[in-house]
């Protein structure tokens, strides 16, 4: 660890992005407890290597560390999940989404839509899921996603397009049931 001043700078840079770090880890590992472990390890790594941070986008820097930590964790604990897939499998969790003023029917429809969305996202191959999470949930630019994932911007655009198509096809299949 660096001097106390570095610790304060690290906290100022990293803590605002803790939710984004957990969100990415949860979507990559597909398990809340595993995501918490990944984020803890990633924050430890980030603090350890904070001295090599040369400025720039702190969120992208931290999410890059979270991504790499998540894939290292999955390689060690769930190697089958790190294999690239190109199929359209689907799988996961429900939350009650009743908003104030919703009728029970509207809340049920919203919960079913959220379940379908979660299921479709969880079934995406990791490289597509991470791009979709970083763009649609964390609002990173294509350039920032390219920096986090270590792939060219064109590849990010292609992965996003394919992920969206897979989601759309899955949604259509769900509606047909």
PDB file of N, CA and C in Angstrom, residues 28-30 67 70-89 122-130 159 166:
ATOM      1  N   UNK A  28     -21.101 -10.864 -14.678  1.00  0.00           N
ATOM      2  CA  UNK A  28     -20.107 -11.800 -15.208  1.00  0.00           C
ATOM      3  C   UNK A  28     -20.133 -13.129 -14.461  1.00  0.00           C
ATOM      4  N   UNK A  29     -20.215 -13.081 -13.135  1.00  0.00           N
ATOM      5  CA  UNK A  29     -20.193 -14.330 -12.362  1.00  0.00           C
ATOM      6  C   UNK A  29     -21.570 -14.960 -12.249  1.00  0.00           C
ATOM      7  N   UNK A  30     -22.602 -14.158 -12.400  1.00  0.00           N
ATOM      8  CA  UNK A  30     -24.003 -14.582 -12.289  1.00  0.00           C
ATOM      9  C   UNK A  30     -24.353 -15.085 -10.886  1.00  0.00           C
ATOM     10  N   UNK A  67     -13.135  -6.587 -14.278  1.00  0.00           N
ATOM     11  CA  UNK A  67     -13.322  -7.550 -15.366  1.00  0.00           C
ATOM     12  C   UNK A  67     -12.230  -8.613 -15.335  1.00  0.00           C
ATOM     13  N   UNK A  70     -12.635 -10.858 -12.363  1.00  0.00           N
ATOM     14  CA  UNK A  70     -13.770 -11.773 -12.541  1.00  0.00           C
ATOM     15  C   UNK A  70     -13.392 -12.938 -13.446  1.00  0.00           C
ATOM     16  N   UNK A  71     -12.709 -12.650 -14.553  1.00  0.00           N
ATOM     17  CA  UNK A  71     -12.327 -13.740 -15.450  1.00  0.00           C
ATOM     18  C   UNK A  71     -11.270 -14.643 -14.818  1.00  0.00           C
ATOM     19  N   UNK A  72     -10.348 -14.068 -14.042  1.00  0.00           N
ATOM     20  CA  UNK A  72      -9.376 -14.903 -13.318  1.00  0.00           C
ATOM     21  C   UNK A  72     -10.107 -15.806 -12.322  1.00  0.00           C
ATOM     22  N   UNK A  73     -11.081 -15.230 -11.599  1.00  0.00           N
ATOM     23  CA  UNK A  73     -11.846 -16.000 -10.620  1.00  0.00           C
ATOM     24  C   UNK A  73     -12.626 -17.117 -11.312  1.00  0.00           C
ATOM     25  N   UNK A  74     -13.252 -16.804 -12.444  1.00  0.00           N
ATOM     26  CA  UNK A  74     -14.043 -17.821 -13.149  1.00  0.00           C
ATOM     27  C   UNK A  74     -13.146 -18.923 -13.722  1.00  0.00           C
ATOM     28  N   UNK A  75     -11.976 -18.560 -14.202  1.00  0.00           N
ATOM     29  CA  UNK A  75     -11.043 -19.583 -14.705  1.00  0.00           C
ATOM     30  C   UNK A  75     -10.666 -20.547 -13.590  1.00  0.00           C
ATOM     31  N   UNK A  76     -10.483 -20.015 -12.394  1.00  0.00           N
ATOM     32  CA  UNK A  76     -10.092 -20.854 -11.260  1.00  0.00           C
ATOM     33  C   UNK A  76     -11.261 -21.638 -10.679  1.00  0.00           C
ATOM     34  N   UNK A  77     -12.454 -21.050 -10.681  1.00  0.00           N
ATOM     35  CA  UNK A  77     -13.587 -21.663  -9.995  1.00  0.00           C
ATOM     36  C   UNK A  77     -14.662 -22.257 -10.902  1.00  0.00           C
ATOM     37  N   UNK A  78     -14.797 -21.724 -12.082  1.00  0.00           N
ATOM     38  CA  UNK A  78     -15.822 -22.216 -13.019  1.00  0.00           C
ATOM     39  C   UNK A  78     -15.287 -22.118 -14.439  1.00  0.00           C
ATOM     40  N   UNK A  79     -14.321 -22.959 -14.796  1.00  0.00           N
ATOM     41  CA  UNK A  79     -13.693 -22.849 -16.113  1.00  0.00           C
ATOM     42  C   UNK A  79     -14.676 -22.957 -17.285  1.00  0.00           C
ATOM     43  N   UNK A  80     -15.753 -23.691 -17.137  1.00  0.00           N
ATOM     44  CA  UNK A  80     -16.718 -23.845 -18.234  1.00  0.00           C
ATOM     45  C   UNK A  80     -17.395 -22.520 -18.557  1.00  0.00           C
ATOM     46  N   UNK A  81     -17.508 -21.621 -17.578  1.00  0.00           N
ATOM     47  CA  UNK A  81     -18.161 -20.323 -17.803  1.00  0.00           C
ATOM     48  C   UNK A  81     -17.299 -19.343 -18.582  1.00  0.00           C
ATOM     49  N   UNK A  82     -16.003 -19.596 -18.680  1.00  0.00           N
ATOM     50  CA  UNK A  82     -15.132 -18.658 -19.377  1.00  0.00           C
ATOM     51  C   UNK A  82     -14.967 -19.017 -20.841  1.00  0.00           C
ATOM     52  N   UNK A  83     -15.494 -20.151 -21.254  1.00  0.00           N
ATOM     53  CA  UNK A  83     -15.422 -20.552 -22.654  1.00  0.00           C
ATOM     54  C   UNK A  83     -16.370 -19.668 -23.446  1.00  0.00           C
ATOM     55  N   UNK A  84     -15.909 -19.185 -24.584  1.00  0.00           N
ATOM     56  CA  UNK A  84     -16.760 -18.349 -25.423  1.00  0.00           C
ATOM     57  C   UNK A  84     -17.856 -19.198 -26.044  1.00  0.00           C
ATOM     58  N   UNK A  85     -19.084 -18.701 -25.987  1.00  0.00           N
ATOM     59  CA  UNK A  85     -20.229 -19.400 -26.544  1.00  0.00           C
ATOM     60  C   UNK A  85     -20.838 -18.551 -27.634  1.00  0.00           C
ATOM     61  N   UNK A  86     -21.475 -19.176 -28.607  1.00  0.00           N
ATOM     62  CA  UNK A  86     -22.193 -18.400 -29.614  1.00  0.00           C
ATOM     63  C   UNK A  86     -23.607 -18.932 -29.785  1.00  0.00           C
ATOM     64  N   UNK A  87     -24.093 -19.695 -28.825  1.00  0.00           N
ATOM     65  CA  UNK A  87     -25.448 -20.222 -28.933  1.00  0.00           C
ATOM     66  C   UNK A  87     -26.430 -19.276 -28.248  1.00  0.00           C
ATOM     67  N   UNK A  88     -27.683 -19.618 -28.315  1.00  0.00           N
ATOM     68  CA  UNK A  88     -28.731 -18.765 -27.766  1.00  0.00           C
ATOM     69  C   UNK A  88     -29.415 -19.429 -26.580  1.00  0.00           C
ATOM     70  N   UNK A  89     -28.659 -19.794 -25.548  1.00  0.00           N
ATOM     71  CA  UNK A  89     -29.245 -20.405 -24.349  1.00  0.00           C
ATOM     72  C   UNK A  89     -29.732 -19.317 -23.416  1.00  0.00           C
ATOM     73  N   UNK A 122     -28.411 -13.163 -18.723  1.00  0.00           N
ATOM     74  CA  UNK A 122     -27.583 -14.178 -18.071  1.00  0.00           C
ATOM     75  C   UNK A 122     -27.148 -15.256 -19.054  1.00  0.00           C
ATOM     76  N   UNK A 123     -27.943 -15.487 -20.076  1.00  0.00           N
ATOM     77  CA  UNK A 123     -27.629 -16.538 -21.044  1.00  0.00           C
ATOM     78  C   UNK A 123     -26.656 -16.089 -22.122  1.00  0.00           C
ATOM     79  N   UNK A 124     -26.412 -14.785 -22.229  1.00  0.00           N
ATOM     80  CA  UNK A 124     -25.471 -14.308 -23.235  1.00  0.00           C
ATOM     81  C   UNK A 124     -24.067 -14.816 -22.926  1.00  0.00           C
ATOM     82  N   UNK A 125     -23.283 -15.090 -23.950  1.00  0.00           N
ATOM     83  CA  UNK A 125     -21.872 -15.413 -23.706  1.00  0.00           C
ATOM     84  C   UNK A 125     -21.192 -14.248 -22.978  1.00  0.00           C
ATOM     85  N   UNK A 126     -20.206 -14.533 -22.147  1.00  0.00           N
ATOM     86  CA  UNK A 126     -19.595 -13.490 -21.304  1.00  0.00           C
ATOM     87  C   UNK A 126     -19.115 -12.259 -22.069  1.00  0.00           C
ATOM     88  N   UNK A 127     -18.504 -12.434 -23.235  1.00  0.00           N
ATOM     89  CA  UNK A 127     -17.971 -11.287 -23.961  1.00  0.00           C
ATOM     90  C   UNK A 127     -19.082 -10.367 -24.473  1.00  0.00           C
ATOM     91  N   UNK A 128     -20.252 -10.915 -24.752  1.00  0.00           N
ATOM     92  CA  UNK A 128     -21.387 -10.093 -25.171  1.00  0.00           C
ATOM     93  C   UNK A 128     -22.071  -9.462 -23.960  1.00  0.00           C
ATOM     94  N   UNK A 129     -22.207 -10.257 -22.899  1.00  0.00           N
ATOM     95  CA  UNK A 129     -22.867  -9.781 -21.684  1.00  0.00           C
ATOM     96  C   UNK A 129     -22.107  -8.596 -21.092  1.00  0.00           C
ATOM     97  N   UNK A 130     -20.760  -8.699 -21.033  1.00  0.00           N
ATOM     98  CA  UNK A 130     -19.996  -7.609 -20.436  1.00  0.00           C
ATOM     99  C   UNK A 130     -20.130  -6.331 -21.246  1.00  0.00           C
ATOM    100  N   UNK A 159     -19.959  -6.743 -30.948  1.00  0.00           N
ATOM    101  CA  UNK A 159     -20.471  -7.530 -29.815  1.00  0.00           C
ATOM    102  C   UNK A 159     -21.789  -6.963 -29.304  1.00  0.00           C
ATOM    103  N   UNK A 166     -29.312 -11.172 -30.176  1.00  0.00           N
ATOM    104  CA  UNK A 166     -29.577 -12.389 -29.401  1.00  0.00           C
ATOM    105  C   UNK A 166     -30.682 -12.126 -28.382  1.00  0.00           C
TER     106      UNK A 166
END
